[in-house]
Coordinates of C-alpha atoms in Angstrom, one line a residue:
M22 CA 92.9 66.7 18.8
D23 CA 95.7 68.0 21.0
T24 CA 93.8 67.0 24.1
R25 CA 93.2 63.5 22.9
A26 CA 96.8 63.0 21.9
S27 CA 98.0 64.3 25.3
L28 CA 95.6 62.0 27.1
A29 CA 97.0 59.0 25.1
L30 CA 100.5 59.8 26.2
I31 CA 99.5 60.4 29.8
L32 CA 97.8 57.0 29.8
L33 CA 100.9 55.4 28.5
Q34 CA 103.1 57.2 31.0
Q35 CA 100.9 56.1 33.9
G36 CA 100.9 52.4 32.9
F37 CA 97.8 51.9 30.7
P38 CA 99.3 51.0 27.3
D39 CA 96.1 49.4 26.0
Q40 CA 94.0 52.4 26.8
A41 CA 96.7 54.7 25.4
M42 CA 96.7 52.9 22.1
R43 CA 92.8 53.0 21.9
A44 CA 92.8 56.7 22.7
A45 CA 95.5 57.4 20.1
E46 CA 93.6 55.4 17.4
S47 CA 90.4 57.2 18.3
N48 CA 92.2 60.4 17.7
I49 CA 93.1 59.1 14.2
E50 CA 89.5 58.2 13.4
E51 CA 88.3 61.6 14.6
A52 CA 90.7 63.4 12.3
R53 CA 89.7 61.1 9.4
A54 CA 86.1 61.9 10.0
I55 CA 86.6 65.6 9.4
S56 CA 89.1 64.9 6.5
H57 CA 91.7 67.2 8.1
A58 CA 95.2 66.3 7.0
V59 CA 97.1 68.5 9.5
S60 CA 95.1 67.1 12.4
L61 CA 95.6 63.5 11.2
C62 CA 99.4 64.0 10.8
H63 CA 99.5 65.5 14.3
A64 CA 97.6 62.5 15.7
L65 CA 100.0 60.2 14.0
S66 CA 103.2 62.0 14.9
F67 CA 102.5 62.8 18.5
A68 CA 100.4 59.9 19.7
V69 CA 99.8 56.7 17.8
C70 CA 103.3 56.3 16.2
P71 CA 105.3 56.8 19.4
I72 CA 102.8 54.7 21.4
A73 CA 102.9 51.8 18.9
L74 CA 106.7 51.8 19.1
W75 CA 106.7 51.9 22.9
V76 CA 104.4 49.0 23.3
G77 CA 106.4 47.0 20.7
D78 CA 103.7 46.6 18.1
L79 CA 105.8 46.6 15.0
V80 CA 102.9 45.8 12.6
A81 CA 101.0 48.9 13.8
S82 CA 104.2 51.0 13.9
D83 CA 105.0 50.1 10.3
H84 CA 101.4 50.8 9.2
Y85 CA 101.0 54.2 10.9
A86 CA 104.5 55.4 10.0
G87 CA 103.7 54.6 6.4
M88 CA 100.4 56.4 6.7
L89 CA 102.2 59.5 8.2
L90 CA 104.8 59.6 5.4
D91 CA 102.2 59.1 2.6
L92 CA 99.8 61.7 3.9
S93 CA 102.5 64.3 4.7
T94 CA 104.1 63.8 1.3
R95 CA 100.7 64.2 -0.5
Y96 CA 100.0 67.5 1.3
G97 CA 103.5 68.9 1.4
L98 CA 103.8 68.8 5.2
T99 CA 107.5 68.8 5.5
A100 CA 107.9 68.5 9.3
A101 CA 105.5 65.6 9.4
Q102 CA 107.3 64.0 6.5
H103 CA 110.5 64.0 8.4
G104 CA 108.7 62.5 11.3
G105 CA 107.4 59.7 9.1
R106 CA 110.9 58.9 8.0
R107 CA 112.2 58.8 11.5
Y108 CA 109.5 56.4 12.6
Q109 CA 110.1 54.2 9.6
S110 CA 113.8 54.1 10.4
V111 CA 113.1 52.9 13.9
V112 CA 110.8 50.2 12.6
L113 CA 113.6 49.0 10.3
I114 CA 116.0 48.9 13.3
K115 CA 113.4 47.1 15.5
K116 CA 112.9 44.5 12.7
G117 CA 116.7 43.9 12.7
D118 CA 117.6 45.8 9.6
I119 CA 120.1 48.1 11.4
T120 CA 122.1 48.6 8.2
A121 CA 119.2 50.4 6.5
G122 CA 117.6 51.9 9.5
L123 CA 120.5 53.4 11.5
P124 CA 121.9 55.7 8.8
L125 CA 118.4 56.9 8.0
L126 CA 117.6 57.7 11.6
R127 CA 120.9 59.5 12.2
A128 CA 120.3 61.7 9.1
C129 CA 116.7 62.4 10.2
L130 CA 117.8 63.4 13.7
E131 CA 120.3 65.9 12.4
R132 CA 117.3 67.9 11.0
V133 CA 115.6 68.1 14.4
G134 CA 115.8 71.7 15.8
K135 CA 115.9 72.5 19.5
A136 CA 112.3 73.7 19.3
N137 CA 111.1 70.2 18.4
V138 CA 112.7 68.4 21.3
A139 CA 109.9 66.3 22.9
F140 CA 108.9 62.7 23.7
G141 CA 109.3 61.5 20.2
F142 CA 112.8 62.9 19.9
F143 CA 114.0 61.2 23.0
T144 CA 112.5 57.9 21.7
F145 CA 114.5 58.3 18.5
V146 CA 117.7 59.1 20.3
S147 CA 117.3 56.1 22.7
E148 CA 116.7 53.8 19.7
M149 CA 119.6 55.2 17.8
A150 CA 122.0 54.9 20.7
A151 CA 120.9 51.2 21.3
A152 CA 121.3 50.5 17.6
L153 CA 124.8 52.0 17.6
A154 CA 125.8 49.9 20.5
R155 CA 124.5 46.7 18.8
V156 CA 126.9 47.4 15.8
G157 CA 129.8 47.9 18.2
Q158 CA 129.7 51.7 18.3
V159 CA 129.0 52.0 22.0
A160 CA 131.0 55.2 22.4
D161 CA 128.9 56.9 19.7
G162 CA 125.7 55.7 21.4
L163 CA 126.8 57.1 24.7
A164 CA 127.7 60.4 23.0
A165 CA 124.2 60.6 21.5
I166 CA 122.7 60.0 25.0
E167 CA 124.9 62.7 26.6
K168 CA 123.9 65.2 23.9
A169 CA 120.2 64.5 24.5
L170 CA 120.6 64.7 28.2
A171 CA 122.0 68.2 27.8
L172 CA 118.8 69.2 25.9
T173 CA 116.5 68.0 28.7
E174 CA 117.5 71.1 30.8
R175 CA 115.5 73.2 28.4
I176 CA 112.2 71.3 28.4
E177 CA 109.2 71.3 30.7
E178 CA 108.8 67.5 30.9
P179 CA 111.6 66.3 33.2
W180 CA 110.3 62.7 33.2
L181 CA 111.7 62.4 29.6
I182 CA 115.2 62.0 31.1
V183 CA 114.2 58.7 32.7
E184 CA 114.6 56.5 29.6
L185 CA 117.8 58.2 28.6
L186 CA 119.3 57.3 31.9
R187 CA 118.2 53.7 31.6
V188 CA 119.6 53.4 28.1
K189 CA 122.9 55.0 29.1
G190 CA 123.1 52.3 31.9
E191 CA 122.5 49.5 29.4
L192 CA 125.3 50.9 27.1
L193 CA 127.8 51.2 29.9
L194 CA 127.3 47.5 30.7
M195 CA 128.1 46.7 27.0
Q196 CA 131.5 48.5 27.4
D197 CA 132.5 45.9 30.1
A198 CA 134.7 48.6 31.7
P199 CA 135.9 48.7 35.3
R200 CA 133.1 49.8 37.6
A201 CA 130.6 49.8 34.7
A202 CA 128.2 47.7 36.7
L203 CA 128.3 50.1 39.6
A204 CA 127.7 53.1 37.3
A205 CA 124.9 51.3 35.5
E206 CA 123.2 50.4 38.7
D207 CA 123.3 54.0 39.8
L208 CA 121.8 55.1 36.5
F209 CA 119.0 52.5 36.7
R210 CA 118.2 53.7 40.3
Q211 CA 118.2 57.3 39.1
A212 CA 115.8 56.3 36.3
L213 CA 113.6 54.4 38.9
D214 CA 113.5 57.4 41.2
G215 CA 112.6 59.8 38.3
A216 CA 109.8 57.6 37.1
R217 CA 108.3 57.3 40.6
R218 CA 108.5 61.0 41.1
H219 CA 106.5 61.6 38.0
D220 CA 104.1 58.7 38.3
A221 CA 105.5 57.2 35.1
L222 CA 104.7 53.5 35.7
S223 CA 105.6 52.4 32.2
W224 CA 109.0 54.1 32.5
E225 CA 109.4 52.6 36.0
L226 CA 108.9 49.1 34.6
R227 CA 111.6 49.5 32.1
A228 CA 114.1 50.8 34.7
A229 CA 113.1 48.1 37.2
T230 CA 113.5 45.4 34.5
S231 CA 117.0 46.7 33.6
L232 CA 118.1 46.8 37.2
A233 CA 116.5 43.4 38.1
S234 CA 118.4 41.9 35.2
L235 CA 121.7 43.4 36.4
L236 CA 121.0 42.2 40.0
Q237 CA 120.2 38.7 38.8
G238 CA 123.5 38.5 36.9
Q239 CA 125.3 39.5 40.1
G240 CA 123.6 36.6 42.0
R241 CA 121.3 39.0 43.8
S242 CA 118.1 37.3 42.8
T243 CA 116.2 38.0 46.0
D244 CA 116.8 41.7 45.6
A245 CA 115.9 41.5 41.9
L246 CA 112.6 39.8 42.6
A247 CA 111.7 42.2 45.5
L248 CA 112.4 45.1 43.1
L249 CA 110.6 44.0 40.0
Q250 CA 107.5 42.0 41.3
P251 CA 105.8 45.0 43.0
V252 CA 106.2 47.1 39.8
Y253 CA 104.8 44.4 37.6
D254 CA 101.9 43.8 39.9
R255 CA 100.7 47.4 39.6
F256 CA 99.8 46.8 36.0
T257 CA 96.2 45.9 35.2
E258 CA 96.5 45.7 31.4
G259 CA 99.1 45.6 28.6
F260 CA 100.3 42.1 29.3
D261 CA 100.9 41.4 25.6
T262 CA 103.2 44.4 25.2
A263 CA 106.9 43.9 24.8
D264 CA 107.9 45.4 28.1
L265 CA 105.5 43.4 30.3
K266 CA 106.6 40.2 28.5
S267 CA 110.2 41.0 29.2
A268 CA 109.5 41.7 32.8
K269 CA 107.5 38.5 33.2
A270 CA 110.3 36.5 31.6
I271 CA 112.7 37.8 34.2
L272 CA 110.3 37.2 37.0
N273 CA 109.8 33.6 35.9
S274 CA 113.5 33.0 35.9
L275 CA 113.9 34.4 39.4
R276 CA 111.4 32.0 41.0

C-alpha cells in the first residue's frame, strides 16, 4: 500500500496528474478488497485526498474526505479522523465557504505535531494562508507560511518548499507594498528553480503560471509567453485539471 501511495505522489510531482489519480484510486480498491481499515485510511490520507485536491476535483475531494472521516470515526483511528476534518475544511474553502472552512482548518492544523509534517501538511498550510489573504488577513497568511518554511529544514523532501514560496509570492502581491512585485518575482523564480531541480513538473507549472501572470501585468507579455509555453507543452495529460486550465487561459490571453 505504501509503495502504491508513494508512486501516485511521484506521478503527480512529475506532471502526470491523471495517472496519479488512477494509481491512488487503485490503492483504494486494493485496500477495500482486503477489508483493511488502516490501509484504506492510509491510502485516503496520503494519496487520493491530497491528489484530488491538487488537481482541483472538488467532487472527488469531498467524496474521499467524507469516506476518510466516516471510516476513521467508525474504527477509532484518531489521526486519520483529524486528517479527514482537515481535508473537509479545505473542500469548504475551495467551494467558497471560507467562513466555515477557515476556522476548522486552523483548529485542525494546531493539532499537527512536528513528526507529521509532510506533503499534506504543506498543502493545508498553503490553502489556509491563501484563505486568510482572501478575507483580508494577509499578514496572518504570511506568518503561517513563514512558520511552515521553518519546518522544511527538518524534512527529507526539500521540494515541498516550492509551493510555499509560490504562495508567499502571491500573498506579497496582495499587500500592494513597495517593492512587493520585485519580492514576489524573486519568490516565483526560486519556486521555479526548486521545482526544476527536483523534476517536479506540476509544481513548476504553478510557479510558472504565477510568474507569467505577474509579467503579463507588467507589460512583459513576450517574457511571460516564453516562460509559460514550454512548461505547458511538456504535459501530455491532465488538461482538464485546474492548473492546466489556468495556464492555458493565460497563454490564450498572451497570444
